Every structure is written in structure tokens, then in C-alpha cells.
mmCIF file of C-alpha atoms in Angstrom:
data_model
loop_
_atom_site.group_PDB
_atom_site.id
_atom_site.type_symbol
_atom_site.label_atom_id
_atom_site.label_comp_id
_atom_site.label_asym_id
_atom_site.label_seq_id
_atom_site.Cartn_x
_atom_site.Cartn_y
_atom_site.Cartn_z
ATOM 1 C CA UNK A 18 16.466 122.705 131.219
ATOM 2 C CA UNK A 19 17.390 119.578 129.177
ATOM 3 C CA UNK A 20 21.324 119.686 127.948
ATOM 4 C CA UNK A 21 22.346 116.721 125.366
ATOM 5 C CA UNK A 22 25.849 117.039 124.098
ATOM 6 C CA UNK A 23 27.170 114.924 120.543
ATOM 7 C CA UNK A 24 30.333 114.742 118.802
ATOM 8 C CA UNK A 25 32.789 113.095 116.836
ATOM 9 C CA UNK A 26 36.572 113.294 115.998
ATOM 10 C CA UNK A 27 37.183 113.555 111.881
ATOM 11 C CA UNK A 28 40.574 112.986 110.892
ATOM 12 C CA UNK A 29 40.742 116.833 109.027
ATOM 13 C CA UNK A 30 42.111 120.097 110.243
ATOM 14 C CA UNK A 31 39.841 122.368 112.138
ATOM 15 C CA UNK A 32 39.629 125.414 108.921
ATOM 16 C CA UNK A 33 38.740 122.746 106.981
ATOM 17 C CA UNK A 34 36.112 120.989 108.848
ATOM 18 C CA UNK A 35 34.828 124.714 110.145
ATOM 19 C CA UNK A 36 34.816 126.048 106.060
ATOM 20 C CA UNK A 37 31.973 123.492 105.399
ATOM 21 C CA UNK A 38 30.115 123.309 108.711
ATOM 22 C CA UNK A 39 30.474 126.808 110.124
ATOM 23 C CA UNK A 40 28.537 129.066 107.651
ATOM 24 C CA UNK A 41 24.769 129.754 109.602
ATOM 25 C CA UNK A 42 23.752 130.867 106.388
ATOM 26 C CA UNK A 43 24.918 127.826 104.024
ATOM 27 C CA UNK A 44 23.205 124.877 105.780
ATOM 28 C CA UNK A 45 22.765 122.824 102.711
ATOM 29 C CA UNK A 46 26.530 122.575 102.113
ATOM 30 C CA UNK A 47 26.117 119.722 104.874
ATOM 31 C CA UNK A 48 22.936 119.308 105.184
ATOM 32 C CA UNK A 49 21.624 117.254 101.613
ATOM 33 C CA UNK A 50 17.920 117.230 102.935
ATOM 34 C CA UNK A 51 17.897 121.252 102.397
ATOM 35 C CA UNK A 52 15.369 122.424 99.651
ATOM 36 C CA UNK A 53 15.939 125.621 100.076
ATOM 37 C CA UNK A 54 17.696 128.080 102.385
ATOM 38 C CA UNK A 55 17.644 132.231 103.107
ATOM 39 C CA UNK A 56 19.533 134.352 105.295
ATOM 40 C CA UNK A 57 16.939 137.302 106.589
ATOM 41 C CA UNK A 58 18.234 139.940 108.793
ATOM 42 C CA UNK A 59 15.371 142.000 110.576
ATOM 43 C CA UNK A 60 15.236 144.335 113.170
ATOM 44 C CA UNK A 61 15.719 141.303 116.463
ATOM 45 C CA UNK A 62 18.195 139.635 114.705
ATOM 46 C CA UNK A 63 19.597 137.131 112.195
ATOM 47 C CA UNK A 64 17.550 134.164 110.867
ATOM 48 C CA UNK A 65 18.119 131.515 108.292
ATOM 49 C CA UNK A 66 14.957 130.423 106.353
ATOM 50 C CA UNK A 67 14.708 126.455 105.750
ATOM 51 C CA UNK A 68 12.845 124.251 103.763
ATOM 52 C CA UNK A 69 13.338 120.783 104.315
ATOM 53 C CA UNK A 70 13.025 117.755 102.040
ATOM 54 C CA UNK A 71 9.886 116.536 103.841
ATOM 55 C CA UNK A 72 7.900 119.797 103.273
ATOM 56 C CA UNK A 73 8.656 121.393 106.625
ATOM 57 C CA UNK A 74 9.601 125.312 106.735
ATOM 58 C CA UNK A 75 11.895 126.291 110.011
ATOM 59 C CA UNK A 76 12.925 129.716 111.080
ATOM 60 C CA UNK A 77 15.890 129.692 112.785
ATOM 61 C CA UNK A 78 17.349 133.070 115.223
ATOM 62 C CA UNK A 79 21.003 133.319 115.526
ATOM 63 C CA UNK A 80 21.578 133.801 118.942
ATOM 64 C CA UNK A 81 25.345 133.636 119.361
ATOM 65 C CA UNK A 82 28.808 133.010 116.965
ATOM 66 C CA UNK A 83 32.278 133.311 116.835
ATOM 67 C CA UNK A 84 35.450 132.098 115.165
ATOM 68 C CA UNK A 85 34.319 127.968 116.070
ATOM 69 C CA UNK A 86 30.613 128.108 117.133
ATOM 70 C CA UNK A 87 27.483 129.126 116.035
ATOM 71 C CA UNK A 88 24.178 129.054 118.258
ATOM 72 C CA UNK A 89 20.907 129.361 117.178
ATOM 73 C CA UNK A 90 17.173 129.242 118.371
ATOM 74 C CA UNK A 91 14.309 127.878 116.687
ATOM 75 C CA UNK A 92 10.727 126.394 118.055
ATOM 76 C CA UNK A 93 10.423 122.753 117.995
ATOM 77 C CA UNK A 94 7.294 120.897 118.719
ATOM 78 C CA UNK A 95 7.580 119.979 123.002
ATOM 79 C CA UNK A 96 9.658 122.538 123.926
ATOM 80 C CA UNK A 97 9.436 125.990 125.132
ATOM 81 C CA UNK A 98 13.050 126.591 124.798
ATOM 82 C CA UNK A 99 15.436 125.291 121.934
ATOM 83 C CA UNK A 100 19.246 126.320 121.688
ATOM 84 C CA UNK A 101 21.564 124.444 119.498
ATOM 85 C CA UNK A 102 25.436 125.470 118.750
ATOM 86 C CA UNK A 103 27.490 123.712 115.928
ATOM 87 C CA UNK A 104 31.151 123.897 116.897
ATOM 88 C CA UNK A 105 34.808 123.156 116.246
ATOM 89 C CA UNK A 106 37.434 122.290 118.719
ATOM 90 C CA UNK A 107 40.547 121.174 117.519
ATOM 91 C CA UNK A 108 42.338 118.252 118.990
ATOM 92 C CA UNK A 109 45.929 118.313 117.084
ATOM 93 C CA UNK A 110 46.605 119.771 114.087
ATOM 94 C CA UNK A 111 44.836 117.041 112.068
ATOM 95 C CA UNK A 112 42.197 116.044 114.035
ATOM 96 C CA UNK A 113 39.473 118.143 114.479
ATOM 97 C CA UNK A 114 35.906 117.278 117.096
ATOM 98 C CA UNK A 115 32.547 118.089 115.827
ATOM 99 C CA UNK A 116 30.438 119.230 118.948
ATOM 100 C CA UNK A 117 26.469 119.897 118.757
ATOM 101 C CA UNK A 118 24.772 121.057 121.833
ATOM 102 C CA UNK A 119 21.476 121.119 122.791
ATOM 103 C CA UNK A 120 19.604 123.134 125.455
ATOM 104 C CA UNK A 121 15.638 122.485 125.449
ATOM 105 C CA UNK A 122 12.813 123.029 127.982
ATOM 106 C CA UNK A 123 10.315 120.391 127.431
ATOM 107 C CA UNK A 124 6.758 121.738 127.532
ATOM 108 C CA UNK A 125 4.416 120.637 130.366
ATOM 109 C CA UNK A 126 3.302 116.796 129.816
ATOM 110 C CA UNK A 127 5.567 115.845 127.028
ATOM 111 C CA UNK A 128 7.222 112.580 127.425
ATOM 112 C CA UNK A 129 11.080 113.445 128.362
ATOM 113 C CA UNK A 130 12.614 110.623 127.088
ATOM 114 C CA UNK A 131 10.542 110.248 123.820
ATOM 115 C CA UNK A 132 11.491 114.002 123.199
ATOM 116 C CA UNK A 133 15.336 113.317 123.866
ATOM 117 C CA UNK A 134 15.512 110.338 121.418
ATOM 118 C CA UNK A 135 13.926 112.450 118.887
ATOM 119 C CA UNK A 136 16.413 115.065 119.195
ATOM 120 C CA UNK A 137 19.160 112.768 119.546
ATOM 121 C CA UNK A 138 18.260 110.636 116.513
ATOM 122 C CA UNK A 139 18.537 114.235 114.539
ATOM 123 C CA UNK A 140 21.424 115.239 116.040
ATOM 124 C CA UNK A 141 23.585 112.291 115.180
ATOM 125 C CA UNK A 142 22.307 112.247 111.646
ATOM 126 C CA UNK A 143 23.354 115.636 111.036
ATOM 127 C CA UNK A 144 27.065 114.242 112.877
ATOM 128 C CA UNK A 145 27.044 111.823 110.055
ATOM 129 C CA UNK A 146 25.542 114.306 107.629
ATOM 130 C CA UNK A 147 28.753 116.437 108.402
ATOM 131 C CA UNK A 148 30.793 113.566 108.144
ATOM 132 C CA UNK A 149 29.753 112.432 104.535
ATOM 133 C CA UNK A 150 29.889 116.044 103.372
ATOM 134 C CA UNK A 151 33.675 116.401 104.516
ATOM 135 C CA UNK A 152 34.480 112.809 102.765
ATOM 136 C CA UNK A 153 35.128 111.191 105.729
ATOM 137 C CA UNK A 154 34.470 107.287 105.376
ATOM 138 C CA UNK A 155 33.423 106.310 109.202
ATOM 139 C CA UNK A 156 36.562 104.257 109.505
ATOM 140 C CA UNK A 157 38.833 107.217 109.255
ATOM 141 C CA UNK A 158 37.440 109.218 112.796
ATOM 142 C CA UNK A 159 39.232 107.574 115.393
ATOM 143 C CA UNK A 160 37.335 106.543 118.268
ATOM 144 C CA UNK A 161 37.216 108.480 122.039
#
């Protein structure tokens, strides 16, 4: 199993930064690309319906969540396994760190590090995605 970790400090508290980010179910108050987005709760779980900008329909399981985190589950093309979590840690009381995860089993044959600069290229535009949504101009996160 393939573990990539990404985050960023934003100069805002942690409720704030959490009230935009932290709703499973409300994707495209971050996410601009979002066409359209459902919350469907069935029998094996929760899942959040998306339609992206380019066409593309995920289906995405909630697998996990509490007061800073959410994880979720979805297929993505070469893997067999994808978890992502979206969390909040705070750092003072007006500095708060974005942290996406990423657990993923490549499938059999599929180029490694092709497949981990795909991912990462996504995950740091939905960092900056994040950013832009809580008006934070990229000077203002200090830097680690």
C-alpha cells in the first residue's frame, strides 16, 4: 500500500477553515470544478454523487469521520484500493493545517510513479482549491 501525505498551513482558525472544507456532502463549496453533487445513503453506507466539470461521474463511500476528518473510498483507474481523508489540525489559535491523505494499492503493472504524480498533481490542486475558496492569497500561509 502506497501512502502520500499533503498539506498546508492557512493563516484562519480551525472552525473556520473546517466550516468550508469539512462537509462530505458539500464538495462544491471548495471544489469550483463540481457540476453537480448528491448525498445517497443506502443500505452499506454513505456516498456522495459527483459530476465533474470534465464529464466524469464519481461515487464516493464514506468510510470514516469525526469532528476534523473525513475519509472516503472511491475507485480510481490503477488502483485496487483508494482511501482519502480531508482533515483539520490546528496549529495555534489562528493558524490552522490542511492535511489530505492518501492510501492506494496500485493494480498489477501500472507504472508507480506515473500513478503517484497523477494523484499528487490532484491533490495539491484541491490544497489550492481549498485555499482560494477560504480567501487565502498564497502569501498569507506561512511556510513549514
Amino acid at each position: 500500500m502506497e501512502e502520500l501525505e499533503f498539506s498546508e498551513i492557512v493563516v484562519k482558525p480551525t472552525a473556520e477553515v473546517w466550516s468550508v472544507i469539512g462537509d462530505f456532502g458539500a464538495l462544491s463549496r471548495w471544489a469550483k470544478a463540481i457540476e453537480f453533487e448528491r448525498v445517497e445513503i443506502c443500505s452499506d453506507g454513505i456516498y456522495r454523487v459527483i459530476k465533474h466539470s470534465s464529464g466524469k461521474v464519481f461515487r464516493e463511500r464514506l468510510v470514516d469521520q469525526g469532528p476534523d476528518f473525513y475519509t472516503y473510498a472511491t475507485e480510481r483507474t490503477g488502483t485496487d484500493v483508494y482511501e482519502a481523508t480531508v482533515a483539520v489540525k490546528a496549529v495555534d489559535s489562528e493558524n490552522t493545517r490542511i492535511v489530505l491523505t492518501v492510501s492506494f494499492q496500485p493494480m498489477a503493472g501500472v507504472d508507480v510513479a506515473a500513478l503517484t504524480e497523477d494523484i499528487s498533481i490532484f491533490f495539491r490542486g484541491s490544497l489550492r482549491a481549498m485555499k482560494r475558496a477560504l480567501g487565502v492569497p498564497r502569501s498569507a500561509c506561512p511556510t513549514e
